Tab-separated table of C-alpha atoms in Angstrom:
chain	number	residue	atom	x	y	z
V	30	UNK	CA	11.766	-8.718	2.001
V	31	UNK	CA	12.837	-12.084	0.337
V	32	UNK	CA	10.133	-13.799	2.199
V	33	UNK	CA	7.893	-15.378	-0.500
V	34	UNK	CA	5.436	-16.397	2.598
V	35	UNK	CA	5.281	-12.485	3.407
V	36	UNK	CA	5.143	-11.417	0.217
V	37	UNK	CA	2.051	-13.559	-0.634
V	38	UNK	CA	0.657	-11.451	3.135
V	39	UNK	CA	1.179	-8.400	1.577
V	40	UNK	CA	-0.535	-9.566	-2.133
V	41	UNK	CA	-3.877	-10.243	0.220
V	42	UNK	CA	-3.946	-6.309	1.077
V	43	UNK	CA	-3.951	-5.914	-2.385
V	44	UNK	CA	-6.891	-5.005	-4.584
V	45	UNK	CA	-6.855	-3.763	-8.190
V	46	UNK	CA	-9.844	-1.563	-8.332
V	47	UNK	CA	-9.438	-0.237	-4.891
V	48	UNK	CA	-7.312	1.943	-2.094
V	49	UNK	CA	-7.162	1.951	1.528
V	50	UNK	CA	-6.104	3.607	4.407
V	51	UNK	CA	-2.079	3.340	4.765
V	52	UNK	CA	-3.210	1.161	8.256
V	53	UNK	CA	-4.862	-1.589	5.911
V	54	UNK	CA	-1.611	-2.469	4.454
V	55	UNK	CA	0.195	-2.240	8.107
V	56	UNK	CA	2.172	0.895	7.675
V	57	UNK	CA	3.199	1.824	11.532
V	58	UNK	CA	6.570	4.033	11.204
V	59	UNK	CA	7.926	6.958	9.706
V	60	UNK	CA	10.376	6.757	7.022
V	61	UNK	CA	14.033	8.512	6.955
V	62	UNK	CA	14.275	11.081	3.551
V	63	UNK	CA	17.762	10.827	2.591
V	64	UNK	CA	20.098	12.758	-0.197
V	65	UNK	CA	23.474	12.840	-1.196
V	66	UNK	CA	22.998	9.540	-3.299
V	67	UNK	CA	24.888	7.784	-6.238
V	68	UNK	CA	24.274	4.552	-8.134
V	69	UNK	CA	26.616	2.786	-10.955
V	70	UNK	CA	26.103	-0.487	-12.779
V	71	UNK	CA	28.869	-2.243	-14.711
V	72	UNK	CA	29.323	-5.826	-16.337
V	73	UNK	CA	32.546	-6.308	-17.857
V	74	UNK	CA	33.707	-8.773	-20.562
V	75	UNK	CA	33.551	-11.580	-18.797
V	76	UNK	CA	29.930	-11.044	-17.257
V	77	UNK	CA	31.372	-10.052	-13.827
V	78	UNK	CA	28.559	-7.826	-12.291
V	79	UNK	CA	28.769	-4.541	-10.055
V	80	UNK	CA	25.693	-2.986	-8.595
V	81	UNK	CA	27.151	-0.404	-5.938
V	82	UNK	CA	25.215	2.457	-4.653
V	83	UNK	CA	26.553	4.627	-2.120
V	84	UNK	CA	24.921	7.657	-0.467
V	85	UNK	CA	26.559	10.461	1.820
V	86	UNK	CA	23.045	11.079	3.086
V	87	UNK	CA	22.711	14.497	2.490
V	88	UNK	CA	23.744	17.404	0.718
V	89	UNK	CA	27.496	17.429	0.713
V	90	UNK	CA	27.079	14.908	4.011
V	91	UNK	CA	28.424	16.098	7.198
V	92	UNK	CA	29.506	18.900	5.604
V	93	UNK	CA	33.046	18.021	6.526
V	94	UNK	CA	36.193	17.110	4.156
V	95	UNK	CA	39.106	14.851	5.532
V	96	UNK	CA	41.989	17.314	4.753
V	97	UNK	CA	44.336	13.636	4.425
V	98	UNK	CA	41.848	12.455	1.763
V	99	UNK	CA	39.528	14.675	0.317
V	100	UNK	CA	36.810	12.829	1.184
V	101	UNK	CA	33.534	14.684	2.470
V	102	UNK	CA	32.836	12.742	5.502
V	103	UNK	CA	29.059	11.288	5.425
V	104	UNK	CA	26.158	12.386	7.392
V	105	UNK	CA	24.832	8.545	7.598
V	106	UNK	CA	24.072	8.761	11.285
V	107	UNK	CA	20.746	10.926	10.157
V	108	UNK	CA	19.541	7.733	8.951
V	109	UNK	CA	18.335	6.301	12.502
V	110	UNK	CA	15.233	7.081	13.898
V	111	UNK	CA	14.908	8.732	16.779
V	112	UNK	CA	12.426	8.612	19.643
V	113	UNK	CA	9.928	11.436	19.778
V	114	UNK	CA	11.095	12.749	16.346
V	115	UNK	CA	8.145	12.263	13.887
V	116	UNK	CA	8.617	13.764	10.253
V	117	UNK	CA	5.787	11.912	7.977
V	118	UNK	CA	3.098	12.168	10.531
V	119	UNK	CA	3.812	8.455	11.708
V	120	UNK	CA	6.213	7.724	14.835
V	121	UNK	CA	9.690	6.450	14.062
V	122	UNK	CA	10.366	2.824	13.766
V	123	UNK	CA	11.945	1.459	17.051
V	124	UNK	CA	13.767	-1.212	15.058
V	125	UNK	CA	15.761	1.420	13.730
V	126	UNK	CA	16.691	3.501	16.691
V	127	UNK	CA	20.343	3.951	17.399
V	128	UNK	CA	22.374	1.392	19.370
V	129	UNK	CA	25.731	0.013	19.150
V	130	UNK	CA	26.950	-2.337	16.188
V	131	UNK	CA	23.699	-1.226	13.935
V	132	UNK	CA	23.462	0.119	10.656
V	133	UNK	CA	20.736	2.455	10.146
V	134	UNK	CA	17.496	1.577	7.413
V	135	UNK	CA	18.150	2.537	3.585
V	136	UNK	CA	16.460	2.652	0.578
V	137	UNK	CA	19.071	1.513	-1.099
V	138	UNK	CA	18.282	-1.479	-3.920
V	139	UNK	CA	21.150	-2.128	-5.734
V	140	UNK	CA	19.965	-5.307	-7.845
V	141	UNK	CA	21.919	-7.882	-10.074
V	142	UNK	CA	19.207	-10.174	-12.257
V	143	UNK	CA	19.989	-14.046	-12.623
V	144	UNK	CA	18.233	-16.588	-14.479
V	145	UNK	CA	19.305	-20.398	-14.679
V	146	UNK	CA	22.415	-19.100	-12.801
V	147	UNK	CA	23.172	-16.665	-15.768
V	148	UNK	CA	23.313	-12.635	-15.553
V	149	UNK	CA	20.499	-10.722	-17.446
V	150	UNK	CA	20.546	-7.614	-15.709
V	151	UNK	CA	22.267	-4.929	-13.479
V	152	UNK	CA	20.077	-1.793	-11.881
V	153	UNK	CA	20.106	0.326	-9.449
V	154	UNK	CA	19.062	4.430	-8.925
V	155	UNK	CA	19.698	7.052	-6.272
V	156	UNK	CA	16.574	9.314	-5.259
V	157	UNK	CA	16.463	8.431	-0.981
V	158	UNK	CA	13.036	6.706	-0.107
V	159	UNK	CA	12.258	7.122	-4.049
V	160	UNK	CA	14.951	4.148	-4.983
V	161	UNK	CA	12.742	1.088	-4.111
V	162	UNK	CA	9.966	2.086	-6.531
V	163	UNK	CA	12.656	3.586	-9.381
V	164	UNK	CA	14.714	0.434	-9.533
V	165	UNK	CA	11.156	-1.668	-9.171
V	166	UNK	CA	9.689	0.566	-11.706
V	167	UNK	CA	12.515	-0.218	-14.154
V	168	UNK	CA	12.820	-3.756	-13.472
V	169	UNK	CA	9.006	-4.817	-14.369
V	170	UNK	CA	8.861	-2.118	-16.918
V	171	UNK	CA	11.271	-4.751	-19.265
V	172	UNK	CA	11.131	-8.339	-17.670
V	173	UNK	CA	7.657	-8.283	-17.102
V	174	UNK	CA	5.748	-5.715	-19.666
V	175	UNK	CA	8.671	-6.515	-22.145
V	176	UNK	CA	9.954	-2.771	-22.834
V	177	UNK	CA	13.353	-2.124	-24.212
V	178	UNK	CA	15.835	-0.844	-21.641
V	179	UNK	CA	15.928	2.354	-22.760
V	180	UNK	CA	12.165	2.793	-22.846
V	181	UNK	CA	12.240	1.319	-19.339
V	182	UNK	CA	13.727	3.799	-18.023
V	183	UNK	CA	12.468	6.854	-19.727
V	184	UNK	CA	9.113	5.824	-18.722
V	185	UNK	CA	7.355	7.932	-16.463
V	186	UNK	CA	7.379	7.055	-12.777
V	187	UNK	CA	4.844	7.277	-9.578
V	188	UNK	CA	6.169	6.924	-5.956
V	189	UNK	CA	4.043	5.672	-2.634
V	190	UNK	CA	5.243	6.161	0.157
V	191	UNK	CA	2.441	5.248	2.421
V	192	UNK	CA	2.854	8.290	4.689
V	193	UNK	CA	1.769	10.211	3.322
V	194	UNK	CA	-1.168	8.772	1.705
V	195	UNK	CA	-0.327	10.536	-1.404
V	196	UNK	CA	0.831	8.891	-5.178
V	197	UNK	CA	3.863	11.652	-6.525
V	198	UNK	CA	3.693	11.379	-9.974
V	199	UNK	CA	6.524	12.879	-12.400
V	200	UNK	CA	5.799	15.947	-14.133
V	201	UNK	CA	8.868	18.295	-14.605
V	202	UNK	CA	11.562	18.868	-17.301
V	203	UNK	CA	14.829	18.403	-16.919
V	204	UNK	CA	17.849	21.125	-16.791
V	205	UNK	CA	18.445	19.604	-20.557
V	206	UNK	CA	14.569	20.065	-21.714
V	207	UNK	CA	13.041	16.597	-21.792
V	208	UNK	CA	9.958	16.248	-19.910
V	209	UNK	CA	8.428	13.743	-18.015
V	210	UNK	CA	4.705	12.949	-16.888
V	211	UNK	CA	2.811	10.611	-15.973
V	212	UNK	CA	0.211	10.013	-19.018
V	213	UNK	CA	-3.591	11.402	-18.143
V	214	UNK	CA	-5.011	7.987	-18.568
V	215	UNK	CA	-2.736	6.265	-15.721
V	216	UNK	CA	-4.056	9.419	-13.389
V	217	UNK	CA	-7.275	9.245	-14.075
V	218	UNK	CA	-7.729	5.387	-13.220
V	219	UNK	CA	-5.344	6.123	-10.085
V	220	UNK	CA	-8.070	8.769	-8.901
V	221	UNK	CA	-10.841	6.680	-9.708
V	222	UNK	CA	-9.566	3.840	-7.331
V	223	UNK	CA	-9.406	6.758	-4.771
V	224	UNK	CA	-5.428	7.988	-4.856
V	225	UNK	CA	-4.363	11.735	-4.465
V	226	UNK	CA	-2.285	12.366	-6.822
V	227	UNK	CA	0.329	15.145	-6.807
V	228	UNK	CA	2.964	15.728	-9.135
V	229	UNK	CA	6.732	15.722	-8.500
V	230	UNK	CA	9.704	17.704	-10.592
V	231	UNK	CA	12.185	14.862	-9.498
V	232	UNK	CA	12.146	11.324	-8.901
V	233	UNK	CA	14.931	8.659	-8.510
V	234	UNK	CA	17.757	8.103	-11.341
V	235	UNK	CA	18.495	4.289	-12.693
V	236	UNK	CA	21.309	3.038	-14.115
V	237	UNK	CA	20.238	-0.053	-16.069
V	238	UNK	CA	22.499	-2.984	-18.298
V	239	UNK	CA	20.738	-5.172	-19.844
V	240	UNK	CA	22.637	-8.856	-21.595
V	241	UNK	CA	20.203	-9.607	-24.752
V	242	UNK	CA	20.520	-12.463	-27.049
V	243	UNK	CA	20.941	-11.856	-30.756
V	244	UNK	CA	19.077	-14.281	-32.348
V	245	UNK	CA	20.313	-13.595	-35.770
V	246	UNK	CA	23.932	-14.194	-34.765
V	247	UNK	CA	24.467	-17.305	-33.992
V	248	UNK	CA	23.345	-16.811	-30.416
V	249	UNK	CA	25.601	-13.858	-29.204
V	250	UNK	CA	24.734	-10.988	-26.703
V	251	UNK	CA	25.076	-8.085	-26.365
V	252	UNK	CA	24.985	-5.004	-23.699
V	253	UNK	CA	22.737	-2.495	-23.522
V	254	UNK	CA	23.356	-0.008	-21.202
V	255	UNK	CA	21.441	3.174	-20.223
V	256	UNK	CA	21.474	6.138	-18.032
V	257	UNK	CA	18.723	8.101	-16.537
V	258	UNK	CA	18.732	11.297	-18.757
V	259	UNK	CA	16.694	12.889	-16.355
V	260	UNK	CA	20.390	13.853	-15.053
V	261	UNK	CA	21.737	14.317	-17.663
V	262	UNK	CA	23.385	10.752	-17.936
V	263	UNK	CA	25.030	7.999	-20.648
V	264	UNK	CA	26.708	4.993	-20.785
V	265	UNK	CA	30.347	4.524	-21.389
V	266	UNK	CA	31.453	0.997	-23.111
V	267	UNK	CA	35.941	0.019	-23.461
């Protein structure tokens, strides 16, 4: 994935005004759909930087709490693939089947941004095979089409998946009434470069710092922190 050789593979399947098959880009396997997720970001005073996401894979895990600890025991063992179980229409991926000493595939991205050696940015979401795209999403929407973190990540969000061939789109409101959805424009140039769209009430949920520079203070920064409302979230600053 940090292979800037395979990456510049993967640009050649790549056309803007244009979709394929999910073979053209070399999809082969299924992908695991995991719950159960939770993502933080911190930076404290001193610029130390914590992008942690952990998962219990599923609804309440295993279903199991340690009576010594309280924990609920995770259900993490769900995310190998298994031969002869197929559950997006493509065969499981034989690099991930169980064996001893593995850990099974995640989505998970947690993400600290450097420049010249110096932190810019923490990010990270929860939302199972939806947390590459979220946390991509997020990332380009402010260090490449220069949005403000918090417009970053109340923009509206489409997922891929590959299998199957379909782009989920957000359209849904939230538990505390703000809605999100995909503007008509950015569907209707999807469909026209041949996508199926369908929408989605859900999505991943980012948790994104951002250091900026103040320019009018003699060169200080500053934090600016923001979590996904779509749950309901905020930042908390000491």
């Amino acid at each position: 994935m940090l292979s800037p050789k395979f990456a510049e593979e993967l640009k050649k399947t790549i056309l803007d005004n244009m979709t394929f098959d999910p073979s053209h880009y070399g999809g082969r396997w299924g992908q695991i759909n995991d719950h159960g997720t939770s993502h933080l970001s911190i930076i404290d005073h001193e610029q130390n930087a914590i992008s942690m996401t952990t998962t219990v894979n599923s609804y309440f895990g295993a279903q199991m709490l340690s009576s010594s600890t309280g924990i609920i025991l995770n259900n993490e063992m769900d995310d190998f693939s298994i031969p002869g179980k197929v559950s997006t229409g493509s065969p499981p991926a034989p690099a991930n089947f169980i064996r001893p000493g593995k850990r099974p595939l995640s989505s998970m991205t947690p993400t600290i941004v450097l420049k010249d050696e110096k932190l810019k940015a923490v990010v990270g979401a929860s939302g199972g095979a939806m947390i590459i795209p979220g946390t991509a999403e997020v990332f380009l929407n402010h260090f490449a089409r220069g949005m403000d973190p918090l417009s970053s990540v109340l923009a509206p969000r489409f997922y891929h998946q590959l299998y199957p061939n379909v782009v989920s789109y957000e359209n849904w409101t939230t538990v505390i009434g703000d809605h999100f959805e995909l503007p008509a424009q950015i569907r209707k140039s999807l469909q026209k470069k041949g996508h199926v769209l369908e929408p989605l009430a859900g999505g991943s949920i980012c948790q994104f710092i951002v250091i900026e520079a103040l320019k009018k203070n003699g060169g200080s920064q500053e934090f600016v922190a923001v979590s996904d409302p779509r749950k309901g979230g905020f930042p908390a600053g000491f």
